[in-house]
Coordinates of C-alpha atoms in Angstrom, one line a residue:
M130 CA 47.2 97.7 -85.2
V131 CA 48.4 97.6 -81.5
N132 CA 49.0 100.4 -81.2
F133 CA 46.4 101.7 -82.7
I134 CA 44.0 100.0 -80.5
S135 CA 44.9 101.8 -77.4
T136 CA 44.0 105.2 -78.1
L137 CA 40.7 103.3 -77.7
S138 CA 39.0 103.6 -74.9
P139 CA 38.0 100.3 -72.5
V140 CA 35.0 99.9 -74.3
M141 CA 35.6 100.3 -77.5
Q142 CA 38.1 98.4 -78.1
A143 CA 36.6 94.8 -75.7
L144 CA 33.6 95.8 -78.7
L145 CA 35.4 96.2 -81.8
A146 CA 37.4 92.7 -80.8
T147 CA 34.4 90.3 -80.6
L148 CA 33.2 92.4 -83.3
F149 CA 35.9 90.7 -85.4
T150 CA 35.0 87.7 -83.7
W151 CA 31.7 87.9 -84.5
G152 CA 33.2 88.9 -87.4
M153 CA 34.8 85.1 -88.4
T154 CA 31.7 83.4 -87.3
A155 CA 30.2 85.2 -90.1
V156 CA 33.0 84.0 -91.7
G157 CA 32.6 80.5 -91.2
A158 CA 28.9 80.2 -92.0
A159 CA 29.3 82.4 -95.4
L160 CA 30.8 78.4 -97.4
V161 CA 26.9 77.9 -97.6
F162 CA 27.3 80.1 -100.5
T163 CA 29.9 78.2 -101.8
T164 CA 29.2 73.8 -101.0
K165 CA 25.8 71.7 -98.3
K166 CA 28.2 70.3 -97.3
V167 CA 31.9 70.1 -94.9
N168 CA 34.1 67.5 -95.1
Q169 CA 33.8 65.6 -92.5
K170 CA 37.6 65.2 -91.7
L171 CA 38.1 69.0 -92.2
M172 CA 35.4 69.7 -89.7
D173 CA 36.3 66.6 -87.3
G174 CA 40.6 69.3 -87.7
M175 CA 38.5 72.4 -86.9
L176 CA 36.5 71.7 -84.0
G177 CA 39.9 70.4 -83.1
S178 CA 42.0 73.5 -83.2
A179 CA 39.3 75.3 -81.6
G180 CA 39.1 73.5 -78.2
G181 CA 42.5 73.3 -78.1
I182 CA 42.9 77.5 -78.8
M183 CA 39.7 77.5 -75.8
I184 CA 41.6 75.4 -73.3
A185 CA 45.1 77.7 -73.7
A186 CA 42.9 80.8 -73.8
S187 CA 41.3 79.6 -70.7
F188 CA 45.4 79.1 -68.1
W189 CA 48.0 81.6 -70.3
S190 CA 45.0 85.1 -71.1
L191 CA 42.5 83.9 -67.6
L192 CA 43.7 81.9 -65.2
S193 CA 47.1 82.2 -65.1
P194 CA 46.5 86.6 -64.8
A195 CA 43.8 85.6 -61.7
I196 CA 46.4 83.1 -59.9
E197 CA 49.0 87.2 -60.3
M198 CA 46.1 89.3 -59.5
A199 CA 44.9 87.9 -56.8
E200 CA 48.7 87.3 -55.3
D201 CA 48.3 90.7 -53.3
G202 CA 45.0 90.1 -52.1
P203 CA 43.1 89.7 -48.9
F204 CA 42.1 85.5 -49.9
P205 CA 44.8 83.2 -50.9
A206 CA 45.9 83.3 -54.3
W207 CA 44.5 80.3 -55.6
V208 CA 40.6 81.2 -53.7
P209 CA 39.3 83.4 -56.8
A210 CA 40.6 81.4 -59.1
A211 CA 39.2 78.1 -57.7
V212 CA 35.7 80.1 -57.2
G213 CA 35.3 82.3 -60.0
F214 CA 36.4 79.0 -62.5
L215 CA 34.0 76.8 -60.6
F216 CA 31.4 78.9 -60.8
G217 CA 31.9 79.5 -64.5
G218 CA 31.2 75.9 -64.9
F219 CA 28.6 75.8 -62.9
F220 CA 27.1 79.1 -64.6
L221 CA 27.2 77.2 -68.2
W222 CA 25.8 73.7 -66.2
A223 CA 22.9 75.6 -65.4
A224 CA 22.0 76.8 -68.8
D225 CA 22.4 74.3 -70.3
K226 CA 19.6 72.5 -68.4
I227 CA 17.5 76.4 -68.5
I228 CA 17.6 77.5 -71.6
P229 CA 16.7 75.1 -74.6
H230 CA 18.9 73.9 -77.5
L231 CA 20.7 71.6 -79.5
H232 CA 24.4 70.7 -80.2
P233 CA 24.8 70.7 -84.1
S234 CA 25.6 67.0 -83.7
L235 CA 22.8 65.9 -82.5
T236 CA 19.4 64.8 -84.2
L237 CA 16.4 66.7 -82.8
D238 CA 14.8 64.2 -80.1
R239 CA 18.2 64.9 -78.4
A240 CA 17.4 68.7 -78.1
E241 CA 18.3 70.0 -74.1
G242 CA 16.4 72.2 -71.4
F243 CA 13.0 73.9 -70.5
N244 CA 10.8 72.9 -72.9
S245 CA 12.9 72.1 -76.2
K246 CA 10.9 69.2 -77.7
S247 CA 8.2 72.4 -79.6
K248 CA 11.6 73.9 -80.2
K249 CA 12.0 74.5 -84.2
R250 CA 15.5 72.9 -85.0
S251 CA 17.2 76.2 -86.1
T252 CA 16.0 77.7 -83.4
L253 CA 17.6 75.5 -81.3
L254 CA 20.8 75.0 -82.9
V255 CA 21.3 78.9 -82.9
F256 CA 20.3 79.1 -78.9
A257 CA 23.4 76.7 -78.7
I258 CA 26.5 78.5 -80.3
T259 CA 25.1 81.2 -78.4
L260 CA 25.2 80.4 -75.4
H261 CA 28.5 78.9 -75.8
N262 CA 29.7 81.9 -77.1
I263 CA 28.1 83.8 -74.1
P264 CA 31.9 83.1 -72.1
E265 CA 33.8 83.4 -75.1
G266 CA 32.5 87.4 -75.5
L267 CA 32.6 88.2 -70.8
A268 CA 36.5 86.5 -71.4
V269 CA 37.7 88.8 -73.8
G270 CA 35.6 91.6 -72.2
V271 CA 37.4 90.8 -68.7
A272 CA 40.8 90.9 -70.4
F273 CA 40.6 94.5 -71.6
G274 CA 39.5 95.8 -68.6
A275 CA 42.3 93.8 -66.8
V276 CA 44.1 96.4 -68.9
A277 CA 42.5 99.0 -68.3
A278 CA 42.5 98.7 -64.6
G279 CA 46.6 98.8 -64.6
Y280 CA 47.5 95.2 -63.4
P281 CA 51.0 94.1 -64.9
T282 CA 49.7 91.4 -65.5
A283 CA 47.9 92.4 -68.4
S284 CA 48.5 93.6 -71.5
L285 CA 46.9 95.0 -74.5
A286 CA 49.0 92.8 -76.7
A287 CA 48.0 89.8 -74.6
A288 CA 43.8 91.2 -74.7
V289 CA 44.2 91.1 -78.4
A290 CA 46.0 88.1 -79.1
L291 CA 43.6 86.6 -76.7
A292 CA 40.1 87.4 -79.2
I293 CA 42.6 86.7 -82.1
G294 CA 42.3 83.0 -80.7
I295 CA 38.9 83.5 -79.9
G296 CA 38.2 84.3 -83.9
I297 CA 39.6 81.5 -84.9
Q298 CA 38.3 79.4 -83.0
N299 CA 34.6 81.0 -83.9
L300 CA 35.3 80.4 -87.4
P301 CA 34.2 76.5 -87.3
E302 CA 31.2 77.4 -84.9
G303 CA 29.5 80.0 -87.5
T304 CA 30.3 76.4 -90.3
A305 CA 28.2 74.0 -88.0
V306 CA 25.4 75.8 -86.9
A307 CA 24.6 77.1 -91.1
M308 CA 25.7 73.5 -92.7
P309 CA 22.8 71.6 -90.8
L310 CA 20.0 74.0 -92.2
R311 CA 21.0 74.4 -95.4
R312 CA 22.1 70.2 -95.8
E313 CA 18.3 70.2 -94.7
G314 CA 16.9 73.2 -96.8
M315 CA 17.3 76.2 -96.2
S316 CA 17.9 78.7 -97.7
R317 CA 21.6 79.9 -98.4
R318 CA 20.5 83.3 -97.1
K319 CA 18.6 82.1 -94.1
S320 CA 21.0 80.0 -93.2
F321 CA 23.7 81.9 -93.3
F322 CA 22.4 84.2 -91.4
Y323 CA 21.6 81.6 -88.7
G324 CA 24.5 81.1 -88.4
Q325 CA 26.4 84.4 -88.2
F326 CA 23.9 85.1 -85.7
S327 CA 25.0 83.2 -83.4
G328 CA 27.7 85.1 -82.8
M329 CA 26.2 88.4 -82.0
V330 CA 26.0 87.8 -78.5
E331 CA 29.8 88.3 -78.1
P332 CA 29.7 91.7 -78.6
I333 CA 27.5 91.8 -76.4
A334 CA 28.9 89.9 -73.6
A335 CA 32.2 91.2 -74.2
V336 CA 31.0 95.1 -73.4
I337 CA 28.9 93.2 -70.5
G338 CA 32.3 92.5 -68.9
V339 CA 34.8 95.2 -69.7
L340 CA 32.0 97.4 -67.1
A341 CA 31.3 95.1 -64.9
V342 CA 35.0 94.7 -64.3
S343 CA 35.9 98.7 -64.9
F344 CA 33.3 99.6 -61.8
M345 CA 34.2 96.5 -59.7
T346 CA 38.2 96.2 -59.8
P347 CA 38.0 93.8 -56.8
I348 CA 36.2 90.9 -59.1
L349 CA 38.9 91.0 -61.7
P350 CA 40.1 88.0 -61.0
F351 CA 36.9 86.1 -60.7
A352 CA 35.6 86.7 -63.2
L353 CA 38.4 86.1 -65.3
A354 CA 38.3 82.3 -63.8
F355 CA 34.6 82.8 -64.6
A356 CA 34.7 83.3 -68.0
A357 CA 37.7 80.5 -67.8
G358 CA 35.6 77.8 -66.2
A359 CA 32.2 78.6 -68.7
M360 CA 35.0 77.8 -71.8
I361 CA 36.5 74.9 -70.1
F362 CA 33.2 73.3 -70.0
V363 CA 32.2 74.2 -73.8
V364 CA 35.1 72.6 -74.8
V365 CA 34.6 69.2 -72.7
E366 CA 30.8 69.1 -73.2
E367 CA 30.9 69.9 -76.9
V368 CA 33.5 70.4 -78.5
I369 CA 35.6 67.7 -77.8
P370 CA 33.4 65.6 -78.4
G371 CA 32.1 67.0 -81.6
S372 CA 34.9 66.1 -83.5
Q373 CA 35.9 62.3 -81.8
E374 CA 32.5 61.3 -83.4
N375 CA 32.8 60.7 -86.5
G376 CA 35.3 58.3 -86.8
N377 CA 38.0 61.3 -86.9
G378 CA 39.0 61.0 -83.0
D379 CA 42.9 60.9 -84.2
L380 CA 42.8 63.9 -86.6
A381 CA 40.5 65.8 -83.9
T382 CA 43.5 65.9 -81.6
V383 CA 46.3 66.5 -82.8
C384 CA 44.3 68.7 -84.0
L385 CA 43.8 70.1 -80.4
M386 CA 47.2 70.5 -80.0
L387 CA 48.1 72.5 -82.8
G388 CA 45.6 74.5 -81.6
F389 CA 47.1 74.2 -78.3
T390 CA 50.3 75.6 -80.0
V391 CA 49.5 78.0 -81.4
M392 CA 47.3 80.1 -78.8
M393 CA 49.9 79.5 -76.5
I394 CA 52.3 81.0 -79.0
L395 CA 50.5 83.7 -79.0
D396 CA 49.0 85.0 -75.6
V397 CA 52.7 83.7 -74.7
A398 CA 55.2 86.5 -77.4
F399 CA 52.3 89.4 -76.8
S400 CA 52.5 88.7 -73.1

């Protein structure tokens, strides 16, 4: 598979990779065709593993390469990583305050963002997951952009491994949107549509990411760290709390460690 991908342009590589991650979101949303409710322990375990995958990917696939790439730059190697990481978190924090959205586990009265009280629950749920899928798409895009830029610390296999890891953790995200809508009486078809729709932003963000770093190579360490910071913000602000609030904290924690380990193995093995 890696040999085939290597023959494609960086933009096409990032696009295909994020079409896969979008497809995994659709797989998670497709569970509405079989049931109205997913076992809560299973859901919390999947969320925990998703958090572990995102944390591991943030370091091994993004922050560590950003530091290595910056070693020969004009700044101390830690500067691009620190600045990009903090700015990525700040960007998601600001977006959370502005864009109306609702985390899947919360009631409508706890919606966040500008004018959120006037929006439908379905719209708010989709906005929440869509907002948090942006850094994942960017992460894949800049990873393939780093390969195209010829950095020795970046490899095509590692970029593919990152896409696989993000795809795995997208599965519970699709479920987390579609299932609440189905329980509230929305048809299976509409629930599935809204659930998979939340992953549509990833191919768009990936193409933007790979084009940005292709034309502005010096920003690559900052871009990698930015994606890492945004992903960590999502994990701490939503994924981990969501996995812990239903009394399955130990299970979610164990699954987080397993997800972290799987992503670490994928990244190190393919680097």
